[in-house]
Amino acid sequence: MRYVVFALVGYIMGSIPFSFIVPLVKGVNITRVGSGNVGGTNVLRSMGGYAGAVAMILDGVKAFIPVIIARAVFGVSLPEGMMIGFFAAVGHSYSIFLRFRGGKAVACTVGTLSGTLPWYVAVFFGIWIPIVLLTKYVSLGSVLALAILSSILFLTEGYSVGLWMLAFFGLSLFRHRKNVAALLRGEERKTDLIEAFKRKRN
């Protein structure tokens, strides 16, 4: 029963669609612009870097909050914390409030790491940022960073934590399947992070 409650709390928190709410506050239905995906990258591309950053941060926070509360108040184990975050990522990807539409689980994964293994957030961005800046492919940076981080956690944090990280990677890879196919065809849309922030500032 304990695990069912954890899963439900994680899923409901993760279902809060901040990447839909942030653009909506500005009068934009994010499902009707850009790729139509309810995720921070589409917000960034369509509305500029600052709106995208706010959406991504809030999407991370909705995983961070239940994880950190469960860890600090209820004393759940590290793998249990990862489990709560994973179901938040599932809720983000298949939100009950958006007829099971959603984003691609990356921000929730980072939010979960922030509440469980915060030092690995720096490892994630240490991989993600250079790849995205050099290639301008957010999807490539996200998939590779999660894949590498899964391998690292198996080696440094043990089997159970590594398996949960692998689950995050598997979910995100599945959600990125169209992007991966587009990358292989040379048709994936590029995102210039620096220009996105300049566009908003101007």
Short mmCIF file of C-alpha atoms in Angstrom, two decimals:
data_model
loop_
_atom_site.label_atom_id
_atom_site.label_comp_id
_atom_site.label_asym_id
_atom_site.label_seq_id
_atom_site.Cartn_x
_atom_site.Cartn_y
_atom_site.Cartn_z
CA MET A 1 0.00 0.00 0.00
CA ARG A 2 2.90 2.33 0.83
CA TYR A 3 4.27 2.07 -2.69
CA VAL A 4 0.84 2.60 -4.27
CA VAL A 5 0.46 5.85 -2.29
CA PHE A 6 3.95 6.98 -3.30
CA ALA A 7 3.22 6.23 -6.96
CA LEU A 8 -0.12 8.07 -6.90
CA VAL A 9 1.31 11.15 -5.19
CA GLY A 10 4.19 11.25 -7.65
CA TYR A 11 1.90 10.80 -10.63
CA ILE A 12 -0.61 13.47 -9.57
CA MET A 13 2.12 16.01 -8.79
CA GLY A 14 3.84 15.22 -12.08
CA SER A 15 0.58 15.68 -13.96
CA ILE A 16 0.44 19.40 -13.11
CA PRO A 17 1.20 20.78 -16.62
CA PHE A 18 3.42 23.79 -15.95
CA SER A 19 4.69 23.79 -19.55
CA PHE A 20 1.06 24.29 -20.54
CA ILE A 21 0.19 26.76 -17.76
CA VAL A 22 3.17 29.13 -18.25
CA PRO A 23 2.38 29.84 -21.93
CA LEU A 24 -1.36 29.95 -21.18
CA VAL A 25 -0.78 32.81 -18.71
CA LYS A 26 0.60 34.72 -21.69
CA GLY A 27 -2.35 33.74 -23.88
CA VAL A 28 -0.61 30.95 -25.78
CA ASN A 29 -1.91 27.39 -26.12
CA ILE A 30 1.39 25.52 -26.40
CA THR A 31 -0.32 22.49 -27.95
CA ARG A 32 -1.08 24.64 -31.02
CA VAL A 33 2.35 26.15 -31.62
CA GLY A 34 5.73 24.74 -32.55
CA SER A 35 5.87 20.98 -32.20
CA GLY A 36 2.70 20.97 -30.10
CA ASN A 37 4.56 19.15 -27.33
CA VAL A 38 3.74 20.17 -23.76
CA GLY A 39 7.34 20.48 -22.66
CA GLY A 40 9.90 23.11 -21.78
CA THR A 41 11.78 22.84 -25.07
CA ASN A 42 8.70 23.72 -27.10
CA VAL A 43 8.00 26.64 -24.77
CA LEU A 44 11.60 27.81 -25.21
CA ARG A 45 11.44 27.57 -28.99
CA SER A 46 8.05 29.19 -29.28
CA MET A 47 8.19 31.85 -26.57
CA GLY A 48 11.86 32.48 -25.87
CA GLY A 49 14.45 31.36 -23.38
CA TYR A 50 13.06 32.89 -20.23
CA ALA A 51 9.56 31.44 -20.57
CA GLY A 52 11.16 28.10 -21.47
CA ALA A 53 13.44 28.23 -18.44
CA VAL A 54 10.52 29.00 -16.09
CA ALA A 55 8.51 26.09 -17.53
CA MET A 56 11.46 23.70 -17.22
CA ILE A 57 12.23 24.75 -13.65
CA LEU A 58 8.61 24.34 -12.55
CA ASP A 59 8.42 20.96 -14.28
CA GLY A 60 11.46 19.95 -12.25
CA VAL A 61 10.05 21.36 -9.02
CA LYS A 62 6.90 19.24 -9.27
CA ALA A 63 9.09 16.13 -9.00
CA PHE A 64 11.47 17.66 -6.47
CA ILE A 65 8.78 18.61 -3.93
CA PRO A 66 7.20 15.17 -3.34
CA VAL A 67 10.62 13.52 -3.35
CA ILE A 68 12.20 15.91 -0.86
CA ILE A 69 9.15 15.79 1.45
CA ALA A 70 9.12 11.99 1.38
CA ARG A 71 12.85 11.88 2.11
CA ALA A 72 12.87 14.53 4.84
CA VAL A 73 9.55 13.84 6.58
CA PHE A 74 8.87 10.16 6.02
CA GLY A 75 12.46 8.97 5.77
CA VAL A 76 11.99 6.99 2.57
CA SER A 77 15.00 5.26 1.10
CA LEU A 78 16.92 6.53 -1.90
CA PRO A 79 15.36 3.99 -4.30
CA GLU A 80 11.88 4.87 -2.97
CA GLY A 81 12.61 8.53 -3.60
CA MET A 82 13.64 7.67 -7.14
CA MET A 83 10.40 5.73 -7.55
CA ILE A 84 8.30 8.74 -6.51
CA GLY A 85 10.18 10.90 -8.98
CA PHE A 86 9.76 8.34 -11.72
CA PHE A 87 5.99 8.37 -11.34
CA ALA A 88 6.10 12.17 -11.38
CA ALA A 89 7.90 11.85 -14.72
CA VAL A 90 5.17 9.47 -15.93
CA GLY A 91 2.55 12.04 -14.84
CA HIS A 92 4.44 14.76 -16.69
CA SER A 93 4.56 12.63 -19.83
CA TYR A 94 0.94 11.44 -19.58
CA SER A 95 -0.87 14.12 -17.61
CA ILE A 96 -4.32 13.29 -16.30
CA PHE A 97 -5.16 17.00 -16.71
CA LEU A 98 -4.28 17.05 -20.44
CA ARG A 99 -5.95 13.82 -21.55
CA PHE A 100 -2.67 11.95 -21.05
CA ARG A 101 -0.57 14.28 -23.17
CA GLY A 102 2.62 15.79 -21.84
CA GLY A 103 6.34 16.33 -22.14
CA LYS A 104 9.36 14.08 -22.38
CA ALA A 105 10.33 13.55 -18.73
CA VAL A 106 13.73 15.28 -18.73
CA ALA A 107 12.88 18.15 -16.36
CA CYS A 108 11.21 15.74 -13.92
CA THR A 109 14.27 13.52 -14.01
CA VAL A 110 16.48 16.47 -13.10
CA GLY A 111 14.01 17.45 -10.38
CA THR A 112 14.15 13.94 -8.95
CA LEU A 113 17.94 14.00 -8.93
CA SER A 114 17.81 17.38 -7.16
CA GLY A 115 15.84 15.77 -4.34
CA THR A 116 17.84 12.55 -4.12
CA LEU A 117 21.35 12.89 -5.55
CA PRO A 118 21.79 16.64 -6.16
CA TRP A 119 25.47 16.46 -7.08
CA TYR A 120 24.54 14.47 -10.19
CA VAL A 121 22.50 17.40 -11.50
CA ALA A 122 25.84 19.09 -12.24
CA VAL A 123 26.96 15.92 -14.05
CA PHE A 124 23.78 15.96 -16.14
CA PHE A 125 24.20 19.59 -17.19
CA GLY A 126 27.93 19.09 -17.66
CA ILE A 127 26.99 16.62 -20.40
CA TRP A 128 23.79 18.25 -21.68
CA ILE A 129 24.93 21.86 -22.09
CA PRO A 130 28.01 21.25 -24.28
CA ILE A 131 26.10 18.84 -26.54
CA VAL A 132 23.19 21.25 -27.00
CA LEU A 133 25.42 24.28 -27.53
CA LEU A 134 27.60 22.45 -30.07
CA THR A 135 24.92 20.54 -31.99
CA LYS A 136 21.81 22.65 -31.20
CA TYR A 137 19.89 19.40 -30.72
CA VAL A 138 18.15 19.43 -27.33
CA SER A 139 16.83 15.91 -27.86
CA LEU A 140 20.32 14.54 -28.53
CA GLY A 141 21.74 16.24 -25.44
CA SER A 142 18.90 14.94 -23.27
CA VAL A 143 19.04 11.34 -24.44
CA LEU A 144 22.83 11.10 -24.28
CA ALA A 145 23.04 12.79 -20.86
CA LEU A 146 20.47 10.41 -19.38
CA ALA A 147 22.14 7.38 -20.97
CA ILE A 148 25.56 8.32 -19.60
CA LEU A 149 24.12 9.19 -16.20
CA SER A 150 22.41 5.79 -16.02
CA SER A 151 25.75 4.09 -16.52
CA ILE A 152 27.43 6.29 -13.93
CA LEU A 153 24.77 5.64 -11.28
CA PHE A 154 25.03 1.88 -11.75
CA LEU A 155 28.73 2.16 -10.97
CA THR A 156 28.55 4.71 -8.14
CA GLU A 157 25.18 4.23 -6.40
CA GLY A 158 24.42 0.56 -6.86
CA TYR A 159 22.03 -1.70 -8.69
CA SER A 160 18.66 -0.46 -7.38
CA VAL A 161 19.37 3.24 -7.96
CA GLY A 162 20.92 2.45 -11.32
CA LEU A 163 17.79 0.56 -12.37
CA TRP A 164 15.57 3.52 -11.50
CA MET A 165 17.83 5.84 -13.47
CA LEU A 166 17.64 3.39 -16.35
CA ALA A 167 13.84 3.56 -16.06
CA PHE A 168 13.99 7.36 -16.37
CA PHE A 169 16.21 6.99 -19.42
CA GLY A 170 13.89 4.40 -20.97
CA LEU A 171 10.82 6.61 -20.46
CA SER A 172 12.55 9.66 -21.91
CA LEU A 173 13.95 7.68 -24.83
CA PHE A 174 10.46 6.40 -25.62
CA ARG A 175 9.06 9.92 -25.41
CA HIS A 176 11.88 11.11 -27.69
CA ARG A 177 11.39 8.29 -30.22
CA LYS A 178 10.18 10.65 -32.98
CA ASN A 179 13.09 12.99 -32.30
CA VAL A 180 15.55 10.11 -32.52
CA ALA A 181 14.04 9.05 -35.84
CA ALA A 182 14.27 12.64 -37.08
CA LEU A 183 17.90 12.82 -35.96
CA LEU A 184 18.72 9.68 -37.94
CA ARG A 185 17.03 11.19 -41.01
CA GLY A 186 18.81 14.52 -40.50
CA GLU A 187 15.47 16.28 -40.03
CA GLU A 188 15.49 17.10 -36.32
CA ARG A 189 14.73 20.72 -35.49
CA LYS A 190 17.63 22.67 -34.01
CA THR A 191 17.40 24.92 -30.98
CA ASP A 192 19.90 27.71 -30.40
CA LEU A 193 19.79 28.34 -26.65
CA ILE A 194 21.73 31.59 -26.83
CA GLU A 195 19.52 33.00 -29.57
CA ALA A 196 16.40 31.94 -27.68
CA PHE A 197 17.39 34.09 -24.71
CA LYS A 198 18.47 36.99 -26.95
CA ARG A 199 15.14 36.85 -28.77
CA LYS A 200 13.24 37.20 -25.52
CA ARG A 201 15.45 40.00 -24.25
CA ASN A 202 15.05 41.95 -27.49
#
